[in-house]
Short mmCIF file of C-alpha atoms in Angstrom, two decimals:
data_model
loop_
_atom_site.label_atom_id
_atom_site.label_comp_id
_atom_site.label_asym_id
_atom_site.label_seq_id
_atom_site.Cartn_x
_atom_site.Cartn_y
_atom_site.Cartn_z
CA MET A 1068 40.97 111.15 143.05
CA ASP A 1069 44.71 110.82 142.47
CA TYR A 1070 45.35 110.32 146.18
CA ARG A 1071 42.74 107.56 146.39
CA ARG A 1072 44.17 105.76 143.38
CA LEU A 1073 47.78 105.97 144.58
CA ASN A 1074 46.85 104.67 148.02
CA LYS A 1075 44.37 102.05 146.71
CA ILE A 1076 41.38 103.65 148.47
CA PRO A 1077 38.03 102.69 146.86
CA ASP A 1078 36.10 105.55 145.23
CA ASP A 1079 32.92 104.59 147.07
CA LEU A 1080 34.52 104.81 150.52
CA GLY A 1081 33.35 107.87 152.44
CA THR A 1082 35.47 110.58 154.03
CA ALA A 1083 35.53 110.99 157.80
CA VAL A 1084 34.87 114.45 159.25
CA ASN A 1085 35.74 115.68 162.72
CA VAL A 1086 33.68 118.60 164.09
CA VAL A 1087 35.51 120.44 166.86
CA ALA A 1088 35.62 123.83 168.52
CA MET A 1089 37.84 126.37 166.77
CA VAL A 1090 40.99 127.82 168.30
CA PHE A 1091 42.74 130.83 166.81
CA GLY A 1092 46.44 131.28 166.24
CA ASN A 1093 46.04 134.81 164.89
CA MET A 1094 45.20 136.51 168.18
CA GLY A 1095 48.52 138.35 168.52
CA GLU A 1096 52.21 137.71 169.07
CA ASP A 1097 51.48 135.23 171.87
CA SER A 1098 49.58 133.07 169.35
CA GLY A 1099 50.63 131.03 166.34
CA THR A 1100 50.41 127.76 164.50
CA GLY A 1101 52.72 125.08 163.17
CA VAL A 1102 53.39 121.60 161.92
CA ALA A 1103 56.10 119.27 163.17
CA PHE A 1104 57.51 115.77 163.08
CA THR A 1105 58.86 113.98 166.13
CA ARG A 1106 61.86 112.98 163.98
CA ASN A 1107 63.31 114.33 160.77
CA PRO A 1108 61.22 112.68 157.99
CA ALA A 1109 64.00 113.10 155.44
CA THR A 1110 66.95 111.71 157.39
CA GLY A 1111 65.39 109.96 160.39
CA GLU A 1112 67.45 112.04 162.84
CA PRO A 1113 65.78 111.88 166.29
CA VAL A 1114 65.07 115.60 166.66
CA LEU A 1115 61.90 117.69 166.46
CA PHE A 1116 61.54 118.95 162.90
CA GLY A 1117 58.97 121.43 161.68
CA GLU A 1118 57.77 124.95 160.99
CA TYR A 1119 56.03 127.64 162.98
CA LEU A 1120 54.25 130.91 162.15
CA PRO A 1121 53.49 133.50 164.83
CA ASN A 1122 50.12 135.26 164.79
CA ALA A 1123 48.76 132.97 162.05
CA GLN A 1124 46.16 130.34 161.27
CA GLY A 1125 46.90 126.83 160.01
CA GLU A 1126 46.24 127.57 156.35
CA ASP A 1127 48.87 130.33 156.45
CA VAL A 1128 51.61 127.71 156.94
CA VAL A 1129 50.80 125.91 153.68
CA ALA A 1130 49.47 128.83 151.61
CA GLY A 1131 52.96 130.13 150.80
CA ILE A 1132 51.98 133.75 151.56
CA ARG A 1133 54.30 133.97 154.56
CA THR A 1134 57.57 132.14 155.11
CA PRO A 1135 57.36 129.87 158.16
CA GLU A 1136 60.10 129.88 160.77
CA LYS A 1137 61.87 126.89 162.28
CA LEU A 1138 60.63 125.52 165.58
CA ASP A 1139 63.63 127.14 167.26
CA ALA A 1140 61.80 130.45 166.82
CA LEU A 1141 58.98 129.12 169.01
CA ARG A 1142 61.49 128.05 171.65
CA GLU A 1143 62.91 131.60 171.71
CA ARG A 1144 59.52 133.35 171.77
CA MET A 1145 57.62 131.06 174.14
CA PRO A 1146 60.03 128.65 175.88
CA ALA A 1147 57.38 127.25 178.24
CA VAL A 1148 55.00 126.47 175.36
CA TYR A 1149 57.83 124.91 173.35
CA GLU A 1150 58.81 122.67 176.25
CA GLN A 1151 55.19 121.58 176.71
CA PHE A 1152 54.94 120.82 172.98
CA ARG A 1153 58.18 118.83 173.10
CA GLU A 1154 56.86 116.72 175.97
CA VAL A 1155 53.51 116.09 174.24
CA ALA A 1156 55.27 115.15 171.00
CA ALA A 1157 57.47 112.62 172.81
CA ARG A 1158 54.44 111.19 174.63
CA LEU A 1159 52.50 110.76 171.38
CA GLU A 1160 55.43 109.02 169.72
CA ARG A 1161 55.74 106.59 172.62
CA HIS A 1162 51.99 105.94 172.61
CA TYR A 1163 51.72 105.25 168.87
CA ARG A 1164 55.18 103.63 168.71
CA ASP A 1165 56.04 105.48 165.51
CA VAL A 1166 57.14 108.88 164.25
CA GLN A 1167 54.29 111.37 164.45
CA ASP A 1168 53.22 114.18 162.11
CA LEU A 1169 51.73 116.87 164.37
CA GLU A 1170 49.65 120.00 163.88
CA PHE A 1171 49.25 122.54 166.65
CA THR A 1172 47.90 126.00 167.43
CA ILE A 1173 48.82 128.39 170.20
CA GLU A 1174 46.01 130.72 171.29
CA ARG A 1175 47.09 133.50 173.63
CA GLY A 1176 49.87 131.48 175.15
CA LYS A 1177 47.96 128.19 175.43
CA LEU A 1178 48.97 125.14 173.39
CA TRP A 1179 46.30 123.18 171.52
CA MET A 1180 47.07 119.94 169.68
CA LEU A 1181 44.98 119.65 166.53
CA GLN A 1182 46.09 116.38 164.96
CA THR A 1183 48.60 113.58 165.03
CA ARG A 1184 49.21 110.75 162.58
CA ASN A 1185 51.99 108.39 161.62
CA ALA A 1186 54.43 110.38 159.53
CA LYS A 1187 55.40 109.81 155.92
CA ARG A 1188 59.18 109.42 155.47
CA THR A 1189 61.90 108.87 152.92
CA GLY A 1190 63.53 105.50 152.39
CA ALA A 1191 66.68 106.54 154.22
CA ALA A 1192 64.64 107.88 157.13
CA ALA A 1193 62.48 104.74 157.27
CA VAL A 1194 65.51 102.50 157.73
CA ARG A 1195 67.15 104.69 160.35
CA ILE A 1196 63.90 105.21 162.28
CA ALA A 1197 63.15 101.47 162.30
CA VAL A 1198 66.64 100.69 163.63
CA ASP A 1199 66.52 103.47 166.24
CA LEU A 1200 63.10 102.39 167.52
CA VAL A 1201 64.47 98.89 168.05
CA LYS A 1202 67.49 100.24 169.92
CA GLU A 1203 65.16 102.35 172.09
CA GLY A 1204 63.08 99.27 172.93
CA ILE A 1205 59.91 100.69 171.36
CA ILE A 1206 59.41 98.00 168.68
CA SER A 1207 60.82 94.55 167.97
CA ARG A 1208 63.28 93.65 165.20
CA GLU A 1209 60.51 91.80 163.36
CA GLU A 1210 58.22 94.83 163.46
CA ALA A 1211 61.06 97.08 162.31
CA ILE A 1212 61.57 94.95 159.20
CA LEU A 1213 57.86 95.11 158.40
CA ARG A 1214 57.88 98.91 158.68
CA VAL A 1215 60.39 99.30 155.84
CA GLU A 1216 58.19 99.23 152.74
CA PRO A 1217 59.37 97.96 149.33
CA TYR A 1218 59.22 101.49 147.92
CA HIS A 1219 61.57 102.63 150.72
CA LEU A 1220 64.19 100.16 149.45
CA ASP A 1221 63.48 101.31 145.90
CA GLN A 1222 64.35 104.86 146.97
CA LEU A 1223 67.61 103.73 148.56
CA LEU A 1224 68.66 101.90 145.37
CA HIS A 1225 68.13 104.91 143.08
CA PRO A 1226 71.30 106.48 141.64
CA MET A 1227 72.09 109.80 143.32
CA VAL A 1228 74.60 112.62 143.15
CA ASP A 1229 77.59 112.09 145.44
CA PRO A 1230 77.10 114.57 148.33
CA LYS A 1231 80.86 115.19 148.30
CA ALA A 1232 81.01 115.93 144.55
CA GLU A 1233 81.78 119.47 143.38
CA THR A 1234 78.76 120.82 141.49
CA THR A 1235 77.52 124.10 140.05
CA VAL A 1236 74.03 124.66 141.44
CA LEU A 1237 71.70 126.46 139.03
CA GLY A 1238 68.56 126.22 141.14
CA LYS A 1239 66.96 124.44 144.06
CA GLY A 1240 63.56 122.82 144.60
CA LEU A 1241 61.68 120.19 146.53
CA PRO A 1242 62.25 116.73 145.03
CA ALA A 1243 59.04 114.78 144.52
CA SER A 1244 60.85 111.55 143.65
CA PRO A 1245 64.10 109.99 144.87
CA GLY A 1246 67.52 109.83 143.26
CA ALA A 1247 69.24 111.88 140.57
CA ALA A 1248 67.76 112.41 137.11
CA ALA A 1249 68.82 113.77 133.73
CA GLY A 1250 66.50 114.91 130.97
CA ALA A 1251 64.62 117.72 129.28
CA VAL A 1252 62.91 120.20 131.61
CA VAL A 1253 59.14 120.25 131.04
CA PHE A 1254 56.62 122.48 132.86
CA ASP A 1255 53.34 120.89 131.73
CA PRO A 1256 52.23 117.43 132.99
CA ASP A 1257 50.41 116.61 129.75
CA VAL A 1258 53.49 117.36 127.68
CA ALA A 1259 55.76 115.50 130.10
CA GLU A 1260 53.56 112.39 130.02
CA LYS A 1261 53.37 112.42 126.22
CA ARG A 1262 57.12 112.87 125.74
CA ALA A 1263 57.92 110.22 128.37
CA GLN A 1264 55.62 107.74 126.64
CA GLY A 1265 57.58 108.46 123.45
CA GLY A 1266 60.74 107.23 125.16
CA GLU A 1267 62.23 110.64 125.94
CA ARG A 1268 63.85 111.42 129.28
CA VAL A 1269 61.99 114.33 130.91
CA ILE A 1270 61.96 116.11 134.27
CA LEU A 1271 58.64 117.70 135.23
CA ILE A 1272 59.02 120.99 137.09
CA ARG A 1273 56.05 122.28 139.08
CA THR A 1274 55.34 125.29 141.27
CA GLU A 1275 54.82 122.91 144.18
CA THR A 1276 54.73 119.16 144.77
CA SER A 1277 51.23 117.73 144.45
CA PRO A 1278 49.36 114.49 143.68
CA LYS A 1279 48.32 116.34 140.50
CA THR A 1280 51.70 115.51 138.98
CA SER A 1281 50.78 111.83 138.80
CA THR A 1282 48.42 112.36 135.86
CA ALA A 1283 47.60 114.96 133.25
CA TRP A 1284 46.61 118.28 134.78
CA SER A 1285 46.61 121.92 133.68
CA PRO A 1286 49.93 123.82 133.88
CA PRO A 1287 50.73 125.89 136.97
CA LYS A 1288 49.53 129.48 137.10
CA ALA A 1289 52.63 130.93 138.73
CA SER A 1290 55.70 131.66 136.66
CA SER A 1291 58.22 130.53 139.28
CA ARG A 1292 58.63 126.77 139.24
CA ARG A 1293 60.73 125.12 141.89
CA ALA A 1294 59.53 121.60 142.65
CA ALA A 1295 60.84 118.79 140.48
CA VAL A 1296 59.42 115.34 139.79
#
């Protein structure tokens, strides 16, 4: 419901379902699964960026039970499969003329592509990717300008901590919104929303980033909280 509202998708619009044959990434050390971007979605750097889990199914990557490895691990374990994946990723990016978000499974040494879609990206990445695609002759200057959304520029204009500044790091997390922030740490969305409406500066800390943080939801079950809004 939150996702539909944020992306202005009508509530009465149906959901598409694809029915396909299953492939298994948990068939041994010559199998695995992963997700990847054809370019870094945070910086826009033109390199393959993603995670890989050997002997695992797709849900294992996002479940948090096992720590995924970088794609370099796939290149070391199965260089031929990695090279094939790199070629397919580049072909998909050229075909769709945009950065792709890919999902793949390897079953007993054979690569299977499960999904591709245009990738979400940060404001900084959006600008760099648009410029690079023009330089590479993939899109025009006019199209590049249209691909930089207003919220991308909003991200770039947010105040942020100077990367060169000396700081004492107390903890790390995944930022769910751009820029630097100062305020009271709050762990419950309901409390954060109420205090923010009262004019108080708050920072909502969650176990993981989720559309749930956009409205009032129940507090996280886990005690470790690492993702900040």
